[in-house]
Amino acid sequence: MFLKQSRLKPYPMRRFEKTVTEEGVAKEGYVKEAETIRLELWPASSKLQSE
């Protein structure tokens, strides 16, 4: 798939992680540092996109 560079915009993304504490309790959450990814977004208004 070809992505046109002029339509790509930077968006912050936080990764989801599961960690286990020293007491053995599992915690789930997002990391504090956000990575920047470049995406092309468009509204899901047509029948094809909303399926």
Short mmCIF file of N, CA and C in Angstrom, two decimals:
data_model
loop_
_atom_site.label_atom_id
_atom_site.label_comp_id
_atom_site.label_asym_id
_atom_site.label_seq_id
_atom_site.Cartn_x
_atom_site.Cartn_y
_atom_site.Cartn_z
N MET A 1 0.84 -1.17 0.00
CA MET A 1 0.00 0.00 0.00
C MET A 1 0.89 1.24 0.00
N PHE A 2 0.58 2.16 -0.87
CA PHE A 2 1.36 3.39 -1.00
C PHE A 2 0.76 4.46 -0.11
N LEU A 3 1.57 5.05 0.74
CA LEU A 3 1.13 6.15 1.60
C LEU A 3 1.81 7.43 1.15
N LYS A 4 1.02 8.43 0.85
CA LYS A 4 1.56 9.71 0.42
C LYS A 4 2.12 10.45 1.64
N GLN A 5 3.36 10.90 1.54
CA GLN A 5 4.04 11.52 2.67
C GLN A 5 3.35 12.79 3.15
N SER A 6 2.69 13.53 2.25
CA SER A 6 2.05 14.78 2.67
C SER A 6 0.81 14.54 3.51
N ARG A 7 0.23 13.32 3.46
CA ARG A 7 -0.97 13.03 4.24
C ARG A 7 -0.65 12.36 5.58
N LEU A 8 0.60 12.01 5.82
CA LEU A 8 0.98 11.38 7.08
C LEU A 8 1.17 12.44 8.15
N LYS A 9 0.59 12.20 9.32
CA LYS A 9 0.72 13.13 10.43
C LYS A 9 1.24 12.37 11.65
N PRO A 10 2.05 13.02 12.49
CA PRO A 10 2.57 12.35 13.69
C PRO A 10 1.51 12.26 14.78
N TYR A 11 1.43 11.10 15.41
CA TYR A 11 0.51 10.86 16.53
C TYR A 11 1.28 10.16 17.64
N PRO A 12 1.02 10.52 18.90
CA PRO A 12 1.69 9.84 20.02
C PRO A 12 1.03 8.48 20.28
N MET A 13 1.85 7.47 20.56
CA MET A 13 1.33 6.15 20.87
C MET A 13 2.02 5.63 22.13
N ARG A 14 1.24 5.17 23.08
CA ARG A 14 1.79 4.58 24.30
C ARG A 14 1.59 3.07 24.25
N ARG A 15 2.65 2.34 24.52
CA ARG A 15 2.57 0.88 24.50
C ARG A 15 1.91 0.36 25.77
N PHE A 16 1.15 -0.72 25.62
CA PHE A 16 0.50 -1.38 26.75
C PHE A 16 1.46 -2.42 27.29
N GLU A 17 1.59 -2.50 28.61
CA GLU A 17 2.51 -3.48 29.19
C GLU A 17 1.90 -4.12 30.43
N LYS A 18 2.31 -5.35 30.66
CA LYS A 18 1.93 -6.08 31.87
C LYS A 18 3.20 -6.30 32.68
N THR A 19 3.16 -5.92 33.95
CA THR A 19 4.31 -6.09 34.82
C THR A 19 3.90 -6.83 36.08
N VAL A 20 4.87 -7.48 36.70
CA VAL A 20 4.64 -8.18 37.96
C VAL A 20 5.50 -7.50 39.01
N THR A 21 4.88 -7.08 40.11
CA THR A 21 5.60 -6.40 41.18
C THR A 21 6.41 -7.41 41.99
N GLU A 22 7.19 -6.91 42.93
CA GLU A 22 8.00 -7.78 43.79
C GLU A 22 7.14 -8.70 44.64
N GLU A 23 5.92 -8.28 44.94
CA GLU A 23 5.01 -9.09 45.75
C GLU A 23 4.24 -10.12 44.92
N GLY A 24 4.42 -10.10 43.60
CA GLY A 24 3.76 -11.05 42.74
C GLY A 24 2.42 -10.59 42.19
N VAL A 25 2.12 -9.32 42.35
CA VAL A 25 0.85 -8.77 41.85
C VAL A 25 1.04 -8.33 40.40
N ALA A 26 0.17 -8.80 39.52
CA ALA A 26 0.25 -8.43 38.11
C ALA A 26 -0.44 -7.09 37.90
N LYS A 27 0.26 -6.18 37.23
CA LYS A 27 -0.30 -4.86 36.93
C LYS A 27 -0.32 -4.68 35.42
N GLU A 28 -1.37 -4.04 34.94
CA GLU A 28 -1.48 -3.72 33.53
C GLU A 28 -1.60 -2.21 33.38
N GLY A 29 -1.00 -1.68 32.35
CA GLY A 29 -1.11 -0.25 32.12
C GLY A 29 -0.27 0.18 30.93
N TYR A 30 -0.24 1.48 30.72
CA TYR A 30 0.50 2.04 29.61
C TYR A 30 1.80 2.65 30.11
N VAL A 31 2.83 2.61 29.28
CA VAL A 31 4.12 3.18 29.65
C VAL A 31 4.02 4.70 29.67
N LYS A 32 4.93 5.35 30.38
CA LYS A 32 4.89 6.80 30.51
C LYS A 32 5.40 7.50 29.26
N GLU A 33 6.38 6.91 28.59
CA GLU A 33 6.96 7.54 27.40
C GLU A 33 6.08 7.22 26.18
N ALA A 34 5.78 8.23 25.41
CA ALA A 34 4.98 8.04 24.20
C ALA A 34 5.91 8.03 22.99
N GLU A 35 5.70 7.06 22.11
CA GLU A 35 6.43 7.00 20.86
C GLU A 35 5.65 7.78 19.81
N THR A 36 6.33 8.32 18.83
CA THR A 36 5.66 9.04 17.77
C THR A 36 5.59 8.15 16.54
N ILE A 37 4.37 7.96 16.03
CA ILE A 37 4.19 7.20 14.80
C ILE A 37 3.49 8.09 13.80
N ARG A 38 3.68 7.82 12.52
CA ARG A 38 3.06 8.63 11.47
C ARG A 38 1.95 7.82 10.82
N LEU A 39 0.74 8.39 10.81
CA LEU A 39 -0.44 7.69 10.32
C LEU A 39 -1.21 8.55 9.33
N GLU A 40 -1.97 7.87 8.50
CA GLU A 40 -2.94 8.53 7.64
C GLU A 40 -4.31 8.08 8.10
N LEU A 41 -5.13 8.99 8.60
CA LEU A 41 -6.46 8.66 9.12
C LEU A 41 -7.52 9.28 8.23
N TRP A 42 -8.63 8.57 8.11
CA TRP A 42 -9.78 9.10 7.38
C TRP A 42 -11.04 8.62 8.07
N PRO A 43 -12.15 9.34 7.95
CA PRO A 43 -13.39 8.95 8.61
C PRO A 43 -13.98 7.68 8.00
N ALA A 44 -14.57 6.86 8.84
CA ALA A 44 -15.20 5.62 8.37
C ALA A 44 -16.65 5.93 8.02
N SER A 45 -16.85 6.56 6.88
CA SER A 45 -18.20 6.98 6.51
C SER A 45 -18.82 6.11 5.43
N SER A 46 -18.01 5.43 4.65
CA SER A 46 -18.59 4.61 3.59
C SER A 46 -18.88 3.21 4.11
N LYS A 47 -19.65 2.47 3.36
CA LYS A 47 -20.04 1.12 3.77
C LYS A 47 -18.81 0.20 3.85
N LEU A 48 -17.90 0.35 2.92
CA LEU A 48 -16.72 -0.49 2.88
C LEU A 48 -15.84 -0.29 4.12
N GLN A 49 -15.65 0.94 4.56
CA GLN A 49 -14.77 1.23 5.68
C GLN A 49 -15.40 0.86 7.02
N SER A 50 -16.71 0.86 7.11
CA SER A 50 -17.36 0.60 8.40
C SER A 50 -17.61 -0.88 8.65
N GLU A 51 -17.35 -1.75 7.69
CA GLU A 51 -17.57 -3.19 7.87
C GLU A 51 -16.46 -3.83 8.67
#
